[in-house]
Structures are given as C-alpha cells and as structure tokens.
Coordinates of C-alpha atoms and ligand atoms in Angstrom, one line a residue:
M1 CA 145.1 19.8 258.0
P2 CA 141.0 18.7 258.1
K3 CA 139.8 17.9 261.7
V4 CA 140.0 14.9 262.7
F5 CA 136.3 13.4 264.0
V6 CA 135.6 11.8 267.4
V7 CA 131.8 10.7 267.6
A8 CA 130.7 9.0 270.7
N9 CA 127.4 6.4 270.6
W10 CA 126.7 6.3 273.4
K11 CA 123.5 3.7 272.5
M12 CA 120.8 2.7 275.1
N13 CA 123.3 4.0 277.6
P14 CA 123.7 5.7 280.2
M15 CA 120.0 4.5 282.8
T16 CA 120.1 7.5 285.0
F17 CA 120.5 11.5 284.2
A18 CA 123.0 11.5 286.9
E19 CA 125.8 9.1 284.9
A20 CA 125.4 11.0 281.9
K21 CA 125.8 14.2 283.8
Q22 CA 128.7 13.2 285.2
F23 CA 130.3 11.4 282.3
F24 CA 130.3 15.1 280.9
R25 CA 131.7 16.9 284.0
A26 CA 134.6 14.4 283.8
V27 CA 135.4 15.0 280.4
N28 CA 134.9 18.7 280.9
K29 CA 137.6 18.5 283.5
N30 CA 140.2 16.1 281.9
M31 CA 139.9 16.6 278.0
K32 CA 142.0 19.2 276.5
P33 CA 140.7 20.5 273.9
S34 CA 142.4 20.7 270.7
K35 CA 142.1 22.9 267.4
S36 CA 142.7 19.1 265.6
V37 CA 139.9 16.6 266.9
E38 CA 136.4 17.7 266.5
V39 CA 134.2 15.7 269.7
V40 CA 131.2 14.9 269.4
I41 CA 129.0 13.2 272.2
C42 CA 125.7 11.3 271.1
P43 CA 123.7 10.7 274.5
P44 CA 120.6 9.5 273.9
F45 CA 117.1 11.5 273.4
V46 CA 116.5 12.0 277.1
Y47 CA 119.5 13.6 277.9
L48 CA 119.7 15.4 275.4
N49 CA 117.0 18.2 276.7
S50 CA 119.2 19.2 279.1
Q51 CA 120.8 22.8 279.8
F52 CA 123.2 20.6 281.1
A53 CA 124.1 18.9 277.8
V54 CA 124.9 22.3 276.1
H55 CA 126.2 24.5 278.2
S56 CA 128.5 21.6 279.8
S57 CA 131.1 22.4 277.1
Q58 CA 132.9 24.3 274.8
F59 CA 134.4 22.5 272.8
L60 CA 131.8 19.0 273.1
R61 CA 129.6 18.9 270.1
L62 CA 126.1 17.4 270.8
G63 CA 124.9 14.5 267.8
A64 CA 122.0 12.4 268.5
Q65 CA 122.1 8.7 267.2
D66 CA 119.3 9.0 264.9
C67 CA 115.5 10.7 263.8
F68 CA 112.7 11.1 262.0
W69 CA 112.5 12.0 258.6
E70 CA 109.5 14.2 259.1
Q71 CA 109.4 17.6 260.2
K72 CA 106.4 17.4 262.9
G73 CA 102.6 15.8 263.2
A74 CA 101.7 13.0 263.9
F75 CA 104.4 10.3 263.8
T76 CA 104.2 9.2 267.7
G77 CA 107.2 8.3 269.6
E78 CA 109.4 9.7 266.1
I79 CA 111.9 12.9 267.3
S80 CA 112.3 15.5 263.8
P81 CA 116.1 17.0 263.0
P82 CA 114.1 20.3 263.5
M83 CA 113.6 19.1 267.4
L84 CA 116.9 18.1 266.9
K85 CA 118.1 21.0 266.2
N86 CA 116.6 22.8 268.1
L87 CA 118.4 20.8 270.9
G88 CA 121.4 22.2 269.9
C89 CA 122.6 19.0 267.9
E90 CA 125.4 19.5 265.0
Y91 CA 125.4 15.8 263.8
V92 CA 123.2 12.9 263.8
I93 CA 124.3 9.4 263.2
V94 CA 121.6 7.5 260.6
G95 CA 121.7 4.0 259.2
H96 CA 123.5 3.0 262.2
S97 CA 123.6 -1.2 262.0
E98 CA 121.3 -1.8 264.8
R99 CA 119.0 0.7 263.7
R100 CA 118.9 -1.0 260.5
R101 CA 118.8 -4.6 261.9
H102 CA 116.7 -4.4 265.1
L103 CA 114.6 -1.8 263.6
G104 CA 114.0 -3.1 260.1
E105 CA 115.8 0.1 258.6
T106 CA 115.8 -0.2 254.7
D107 CA 118.0 2.0 252.8
E108 CA 115.0 3.8 251.4
M109 CA 114.1 5.2 255.2
V110 CA 118.2 5.4 255.3
H111 CA 117.9 8.1 252.9
R112 CA 115.0 9.5 253.9
K113 CA 116.5 10.7 257.6
L114 CA 119.6 12.3 255.7
N115 CA 117.5 14.5 253.6
A116 CA 115.7 16.0 256.4
V117 CA 118.8 15.9 258.7
L118 CA 120.6 18.0 255.6
A119 CA 117.0 19.9 255.4
A120 CA 117.7 21.3 259.0
K121 CA 121.4 22.2 258.6
M122 CA 122.8 19.5 260.6
R123 CA 125.2 16.5 259.2
P124 CA 124.5 13.3 259.1
I125 CA 127.1 10.8 259.7
L126 CA 125.8 8.0 257.0
C127 CA 127.3 4.6 258.5
I128 CA 127.5 1.3 256.0
G129 CA 129.5 -1.9 256.6
E130 CA 129.1 -5.5 255.9
T131 CA 127.6 -8.2 258.2
A132 CA 129.9 -11.3 258.8
E133 CA 128.0 -13.4 256.7
E134 CA 128.3 -11.4 253.4
R135 CA 132.2 -9.9 254.3
E136 CA 132.3 -14.4 253.6
R137 CA 130.8 -14.8 250.6
G138 CA 132.9 -11.6 249.4
F139 CA 129.9 -9.3 249.0
T140 CA 131.5 -6.9 250.7
H141 CA 132.0 -4.2 248.1
R142 CA 128.7 -4.8 246.8
V143 CA 127.5 -4.2 249.9
L144 CA 128.8 -1.0 250.8
Q145 CA 128.1 0.4 247.7
K146 CA 125.0 -0.5 247.5
Q147 CA 124.0 1.1 251.2
L148 CA 126.3 4.3 250.1
M149 CA 124.6 5.1 246.4
A150 CA 121.4 4.3 248.3
G151 CA 121.9 6.7 250.9
L152 CA 122.9 9.7 248.9
R153 CA 121.4 9.3 246.1
G154 CA 119.6 12.7 244.4
I155 CA 121.9 14.9 247.4
K156 CA 123.3 17.7 245.2
K157 CA 127.1 17.9 245.2
S158 CA 126.7 21.3 246.9
V159 CA 125.6 19.5 250.0
L160 CA 127.9 16.5 249.6
E161 CA 130.1 17.9 251.7
K162 CA 127.5 18.1 255.0
I163 CA 128.6 14.6 254.3
I164 CA 130.1 12.2 257.3
L165 CA 130.2 8.5 255.9
A166 CA 131.3 6.0 259.0
Y167 CA 132.6 2.6 257.9
E168 CA 131.4 0.5 260.2
P169 CA 132.0 -3.4 259.5
V170 CA 128.7 -4.9 261.6
W171 CA 131.0 -8.4 263.0
A172 CA 132.9 -5.9 264.1
I173 CA 130.3 -3.9 266.3
G174 CA 130.3 -4.5 270.2
T175 CA 132.6 -7.7 270.4
G176 CA 136.1 -7.0 270.8
N177 CA 137.1 -8.2 267.4
A178 CA 138.1 -5.2 265.6
C179 CA 139.1 -4.8 262.1
S180 CA 142.5 -4.7 260.6
F181 CA 143.7 -1.0 260.1
E182 CA 145.2 -2.9 256.3
E183 CA 140.7 -4.6 255.0
A184 CA 139.8 -0.9 257.0
E185 CA 141.8 0.7 254.6
K186 CA 141.0 -1.6 251.5
A187 CA 136.9 -0.3 252.2
L188 CA 137.9 3.5 253.1
H189 CA 140.4 3.3 249.0
F190 CA 136.6 1.4 247.6
I191 CA 134.7 4.0 249.4
R192 CA 136.9 6.7 247.9
R193 CA 136.5 5.8 244.8
L194 CA 132.5 5.5 244.5
L195 CA 132.3 8.7 246.3
K196 CA 134.6 9.8 243.0
T197 CA 132.4 8.7 240.8
M198 CA 129.4 10.3 242.7
G199 CA 130.6 13.4 243.4
G200 CA 133.7 13.7 242.0
V201 CA 138.0 14.4 243.3
H202 CA 137.6 17.2 245.4
I203 CA 134.5 15.1 246.9
A204 CA 136.2 11.6 247.4
K205 CA 139.2 13.7 249.2
F206 CA 137.6 15.3 251.6
L207 CA 134.7 13.7 252.6
P208 CA 135.4 12.3 256.1
I209 CA 135.3 9.0 256.6
L210 CA 134.6 7.6 259.8
Y211 CA 135.9 4.0 261.3
G212 CA 133.6 2.3 264.1
G213 CA 133.6 -1.3 265.7
S214 CA 135.4 -2.1 268.9
V215 CA 137.9 0.3 268.4
N216 CA 140.0 1.3 271.8
S217 CA 142.7 3.7 273.4
L218 CA 144.8 1.1 272.1
N219 CA 143.8 0.3 268.7
A220 CA 142.4 4.4 267.8
A221 CA 145.7 5.8 266.6
G222 CA 145.8 3.2 263.8
Y223 CA 142.7 3.6 261.9
V224 CA 143.9 7.4 261.4
K225 CA 147.9 7.8 261.8
Q226 CA 147.9 4.0 259.5
A227 CA 144.4 3.7 257.7
T228 CA 144.4 7.8 256.8
F229 CA 140.1 7.3 258.5
Q230 CA 139.5 11.0 259.0
G231 CA 138.3 10.1 263.0
L232 CA 136.7 6.8 264.6
L233 CA 132.8 6.5 265.5
I234 CA 133.5 5.1 269.2
G235 CA 130.5 2.2 270.7
G236 CA 131.2 0.7 274.3
A237 CA 135.0 2.5 275.0
S238 CA 132.9 6.3 274.7
L239 CA 131.1 5.3 278.2
D240 CA 134.3 5.5 280.2
P241 CA 135.4 9.1 280.3
V242 CA 139.2 7.9 281.3
E243 CA 139.2 5.2 278.2
F244 CA 137.1 8.2 276.1
I245 CA 139.8 10.8 277.2
K246 CA 142.8 8.9 275.5
I247 CA 141.2 8.0 272.9
V248 CA 141.1 11.6 272.2
D249 CA 144.5 12.2 273.1
R250 CA 146.4 9.5 270.8
L251 CA 144.7 11.1 268.2
K252 CA 145.9 14.9 268.7
Ligands
PGA1 P1 131.3 -0.7 269.9 O1 130.3 0.1 268.6 O2 133.2 0.4 269.1 O3 131.1 -1.1 270.7 O4 132.0 -1.6 268.8 C1 130.5 0.9 267.8 C2 129.2 1.5 266.8 O5 128.6 0.6 267.0 O6 129.2 2.5 267.1

C-alpha cells in the first residue's frame, strides 16, 4: 500500500517559538506513529532552525512553505533549498495560492522553485487550483492544465516521481467551504489524465495527489477513502494538535 501524506501548513502561525514547541510536544506525546501515514509539518522558516523541530520526533517529517530558486547569493530576504535541506527539511510547498495571489508568484517562478527543490534532493509539493470565478466561468480544467503544464515543464520523467501534487481549490481554502468529495474527485481524475499524457501510465497512477481546502477531522477520511486522494494538505486544522491528531487517526 502506498503511503498517505498528511501535510500541515502552519502558514504565518504561531506567533511565538514557545507555542510552536508546545505543538511539537503535544503531537509527539499523543500521536501514534503509523507506517501507512507520512506526517509532514511545515512551520514558518524561523521555527525550522531549531534542533527542537528536527529532533523532536521519530516520525514527524519537516517541510517548508516556500523557497527561492537560487542556491545562494544577493537575494535579500530569500531562503534557498540547500539551506532548508541542511535544516532537515524533506519537503517544500511550492505555488501555494496565497503566494500566487499576495506575492505575485507566476507559473514560471513556481516552475523554477520546483526545479530547485528537486536539485536539492527534496520533494516539492506543487499546489494547483482554480478560483471561485474561474470555476463559475467553467475554466477549472483549463486552469489546472495551465498550472500543471507550466509547473512541470521539461521535468525529466525520472524525477517526476519525486513530485507531490496538491489540488487546492482557492475558494475552499480557509473558508470552511470544503470542496465536495465528488467535485474534488472529478478534478483528481482530470489531473491523472493530464499526468498520463505527460509522464505515462506509471506516473499517472502513482504520483501522490493531495486535497487541500477546509479539511477537518469530519471530512478528512472522505477525501482519501472515498475520493481516493493520497493525502491532505491542511491549514487551519493543523494548528490544533487535538484536531490534527484526529485527522491523522482517521486515515490509518
Ligand atoms: P485550510 O488551508 O485548511 O485552512 O483551508 C489549506 C491550505 O492553504 O493549504
């Protein structure tokens, strides 16, 4: 059985290192490790640089919420993939819709980041998804195709299998208005069909595709057991250790 991924995207939370530590402690103490679920925590950069985060657990994996595409140099304020790798990160989220919207990240920038993450021997989690307006106008497939093709442009078949995709309808993120399992599964099938043309049957079948957008402990299992996603990308609900542990438990 392939592993299921549960990725916690803390976004710009919590406000203090003490709170971040508390979360790691609570999860470590109360979460039962499982061979079938890979749990990845993506805290803000400032909490990654702590021995506490890296050594706090045998089974929690570390990820970053973003990175820059260059390795080092005069890029004020940026963090490079090798720096993240050196801190113990194994995953990096790229192309999250909040960065596309608030920071003006383009498909080209996302593509460069994805390549840089692969070059640093980490796994990129590429986020794609349509806005409410795009969905209403019937452009969902068009948007998914554009973001996917641009993000994965020119990636060698041999490294395609390192990539994880996350379907995150923008209108479902942080709104409490989660995408129905049926609609999410339609998008999933469309993405799989695209992957088949890009990477062949094997990639289309095995590349992990996660769902994200207002996931909680009540709907979590439906996306994986009903709609057949290989995991979840979780924002708000990942900040509450009790709720987060419940979500992981539902997928075991
Ligand atoms: P949410 O965020 O779970 O708070 O909707 C998901 C995400 O942005 O990845």
